[in-house]
C-alpha atoms as one frame of an Amber mdcrd trajectory, in Angstrom:
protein
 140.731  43.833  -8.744 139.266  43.556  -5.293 140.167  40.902  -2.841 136.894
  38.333  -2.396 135.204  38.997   0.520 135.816  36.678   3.644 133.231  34.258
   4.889 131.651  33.461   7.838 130.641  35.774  11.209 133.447  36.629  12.637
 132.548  39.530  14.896 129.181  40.353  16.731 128.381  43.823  17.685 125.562
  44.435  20.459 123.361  47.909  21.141 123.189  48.727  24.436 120.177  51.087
  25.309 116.764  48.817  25.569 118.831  45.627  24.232 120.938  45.010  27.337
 119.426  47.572  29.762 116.567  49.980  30.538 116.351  53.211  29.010 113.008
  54.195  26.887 111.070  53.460  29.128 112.814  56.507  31.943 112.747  58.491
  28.774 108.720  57.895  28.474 108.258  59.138  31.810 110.050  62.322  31.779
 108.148  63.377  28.953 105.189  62.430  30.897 106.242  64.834  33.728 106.959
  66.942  30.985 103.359  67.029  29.389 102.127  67.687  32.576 104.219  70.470
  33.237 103.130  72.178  29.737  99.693  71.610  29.921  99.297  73.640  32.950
  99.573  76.525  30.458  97.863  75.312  27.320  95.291  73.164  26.489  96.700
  70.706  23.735  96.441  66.773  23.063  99.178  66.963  21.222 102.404  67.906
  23.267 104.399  64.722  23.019 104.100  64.835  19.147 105.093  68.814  19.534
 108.143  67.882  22.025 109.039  65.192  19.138 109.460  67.554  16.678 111.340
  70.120  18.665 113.495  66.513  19.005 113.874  65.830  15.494 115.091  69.215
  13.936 117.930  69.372  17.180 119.239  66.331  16.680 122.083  67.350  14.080
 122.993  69.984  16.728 122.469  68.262  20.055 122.822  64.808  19.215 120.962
  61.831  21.032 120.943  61.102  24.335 119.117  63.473  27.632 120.802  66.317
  27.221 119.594  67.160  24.117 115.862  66.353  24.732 115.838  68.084  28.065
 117.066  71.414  26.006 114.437  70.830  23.384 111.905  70.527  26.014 112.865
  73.575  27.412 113.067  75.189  23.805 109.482  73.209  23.571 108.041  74.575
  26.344 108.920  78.257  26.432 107.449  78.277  22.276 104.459  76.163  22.883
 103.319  78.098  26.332 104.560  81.672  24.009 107.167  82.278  26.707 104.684
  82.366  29.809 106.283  79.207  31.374 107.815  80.496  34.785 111.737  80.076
  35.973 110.058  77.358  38.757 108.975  74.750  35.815 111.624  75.520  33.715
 113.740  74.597  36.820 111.391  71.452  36.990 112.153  70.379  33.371 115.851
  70.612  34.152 115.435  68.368  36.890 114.082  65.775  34.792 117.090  65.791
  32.780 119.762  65.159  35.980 117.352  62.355  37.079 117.542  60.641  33.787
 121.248  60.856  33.515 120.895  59.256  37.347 118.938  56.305  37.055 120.001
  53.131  37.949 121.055  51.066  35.349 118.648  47.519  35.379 120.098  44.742
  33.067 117.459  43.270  31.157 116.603  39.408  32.414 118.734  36.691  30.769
 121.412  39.422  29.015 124.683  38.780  30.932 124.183  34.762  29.641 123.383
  35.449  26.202 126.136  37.563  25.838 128.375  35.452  27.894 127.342  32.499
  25.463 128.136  34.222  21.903 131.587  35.763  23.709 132.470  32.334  24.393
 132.698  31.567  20.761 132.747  34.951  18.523 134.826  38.504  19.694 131.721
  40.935  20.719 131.882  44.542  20.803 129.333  47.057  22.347 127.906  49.751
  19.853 125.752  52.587  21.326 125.519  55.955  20.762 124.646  58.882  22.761
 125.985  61.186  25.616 129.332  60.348  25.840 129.253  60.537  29.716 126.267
  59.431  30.262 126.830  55.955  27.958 129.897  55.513  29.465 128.587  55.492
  33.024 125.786  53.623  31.879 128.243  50.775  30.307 130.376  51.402  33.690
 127.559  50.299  35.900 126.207  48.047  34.316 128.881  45.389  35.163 128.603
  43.627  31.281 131.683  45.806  30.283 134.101  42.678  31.171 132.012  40.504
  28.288 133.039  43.231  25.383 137.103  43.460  24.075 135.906  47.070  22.803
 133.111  49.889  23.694 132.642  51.915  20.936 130.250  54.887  21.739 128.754
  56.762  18.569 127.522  59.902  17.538 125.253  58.134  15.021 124.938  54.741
  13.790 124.454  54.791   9.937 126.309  52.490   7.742 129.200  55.400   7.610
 130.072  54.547  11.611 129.522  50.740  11.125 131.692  50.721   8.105 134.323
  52.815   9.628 134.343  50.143  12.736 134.603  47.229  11.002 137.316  48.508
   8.822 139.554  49.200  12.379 138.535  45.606  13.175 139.696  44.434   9.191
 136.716  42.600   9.133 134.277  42.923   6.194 130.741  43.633   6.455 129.749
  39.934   5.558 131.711  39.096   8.676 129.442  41.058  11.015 126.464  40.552
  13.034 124.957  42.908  14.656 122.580  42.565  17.520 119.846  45.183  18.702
 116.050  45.875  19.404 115.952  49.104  16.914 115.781  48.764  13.114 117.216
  52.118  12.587 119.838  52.282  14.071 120.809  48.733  14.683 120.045  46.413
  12.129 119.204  48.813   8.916 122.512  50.060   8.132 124.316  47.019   8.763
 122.222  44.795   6.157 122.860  47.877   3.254 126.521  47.149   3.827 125.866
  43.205   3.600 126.230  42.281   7.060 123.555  40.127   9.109 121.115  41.291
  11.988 119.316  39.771  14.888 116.261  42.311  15.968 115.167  41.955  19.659
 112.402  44.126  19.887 111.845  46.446  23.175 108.160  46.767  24.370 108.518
  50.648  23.977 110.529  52.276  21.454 111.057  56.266  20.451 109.111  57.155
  17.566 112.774  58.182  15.661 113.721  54.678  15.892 110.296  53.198  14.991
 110.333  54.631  11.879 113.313  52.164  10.359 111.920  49.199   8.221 113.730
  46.733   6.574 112.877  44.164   3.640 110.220  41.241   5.351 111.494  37.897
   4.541 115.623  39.019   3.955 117.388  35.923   4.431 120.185  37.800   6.627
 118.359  38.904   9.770 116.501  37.356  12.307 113.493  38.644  14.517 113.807
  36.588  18.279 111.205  37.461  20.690 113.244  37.425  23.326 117.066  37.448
  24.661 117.397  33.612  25.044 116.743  33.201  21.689 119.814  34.383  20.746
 122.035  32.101  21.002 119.983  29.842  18.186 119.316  32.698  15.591 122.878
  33.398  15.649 124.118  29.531  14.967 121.578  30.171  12.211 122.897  32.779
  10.719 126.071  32.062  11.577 125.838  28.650   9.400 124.535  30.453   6.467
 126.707  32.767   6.454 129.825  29.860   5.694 127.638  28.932   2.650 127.487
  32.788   1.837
């Protein structure tokens, strides 16, 4: 027979990229630059939707994060201009890459408290995935990494990887809360395993992590507006989660 499940939140997990800092919104304007750059040599509406799909089908082999869009915009652009695209703008393309894996890192208003707050009462650990590297400089900078006992930095976040975390925490999935502006990635996966969600939506978001949807109305996540709502929605769902 298997043991009951525990009760109550006992560990909250936070997303990094466009939760606590900046990042979709650099991503937006390289492949600006990068439509730009293309439509020198073709005449289509429809390069960002192209570049997405170039995007999509790399992702089991590249994985998230810059590296693997800048190579599927070059991949992108040498296809869609039928190989005329000269050494110069493929150069160009490349350089959008190293200046996305350079910019700043810009905490999002009011993040340092809210975390600060929940850490004060609940262990917190950072979830992102991505570039290795460049997550871990991001996290590095970012000068939050004190807040978190653990970083754990992800190739994907499916209910697989959360699973697998919360069973090197012994904590079971009703125990969890996980925090994060994509449905996907953050909240999704967590609520098929039974654990609880607070959504924070970003004012951009890439269209791979737009196309998550949960259940409207499920009784175990919250959607805040903003970062200082936190604090609330998690008492919330922190008290029903003692009644179970």
């Amino acid at each position: 027979m298997d043991a009951p499940q525990r009760k109550g939140i006992a560990l909250v997990g936070f997303d990094a990229d466009d939760t606590l800092w900046r990042s979709q919104d650099y991503f937006d304007d390289a492949q600006a630059r990068f439509e730009r750059i293309v439509s020198a040599y073709v005449d289509l509406t429809d390069i960002g939707k192209q570049l997405y799909e170039y995007e999509s089908r790399n992702l089991a082999i590249f994985g998230y994060g810059v590296k693997g869009m800048v190579l599927s915009m070059v991949e992108a652009a040498v296809e869609i201009t039928e190989a005329r695209i000269t050494a110069k703008d493929i150069h160009r393309i490349v350089q959008l890459g190293k200046e996305l894996l350079r910019h700043p890192v810009e905490v999002l208003p009011g993040v340092h408290e809210a975390v600060e707050a929940i850490a004060r009462d609940l262990p917190v650990v950072l979830i992102t995935k991505g570039d290795l590297f460049h997550q871990e400089a991001k996290v590095r900078d970012s000068g939050l990494v004190d807040l978190f006992g653990r970083i754990e930095i992800v190739s994907e976040k499916d209910p697989a990887t959360y699973a697998r975390v919360l069973r090197e925490f012994d904590i079971d999935p009703v125990q969890f809360l996980m925090v994060g502006n994509s449905l996907r990635s953050d909240i999704a996966p967590v609520l098929e395993l039974g654990g609880w969600g607070v959504h924070v939506p970003y004012h951009v978001t890439w269209a791979h992590e737009a196309e998550g949807k949960v259940d409207e109305g499920i009784e175990r996540m919250r959607s805040i507006a903003g970062i200082d709502q936190l604090a609330a929605a998690v008492d919330e769902l922190k008290a029903r989660a003692l009644v179970g």
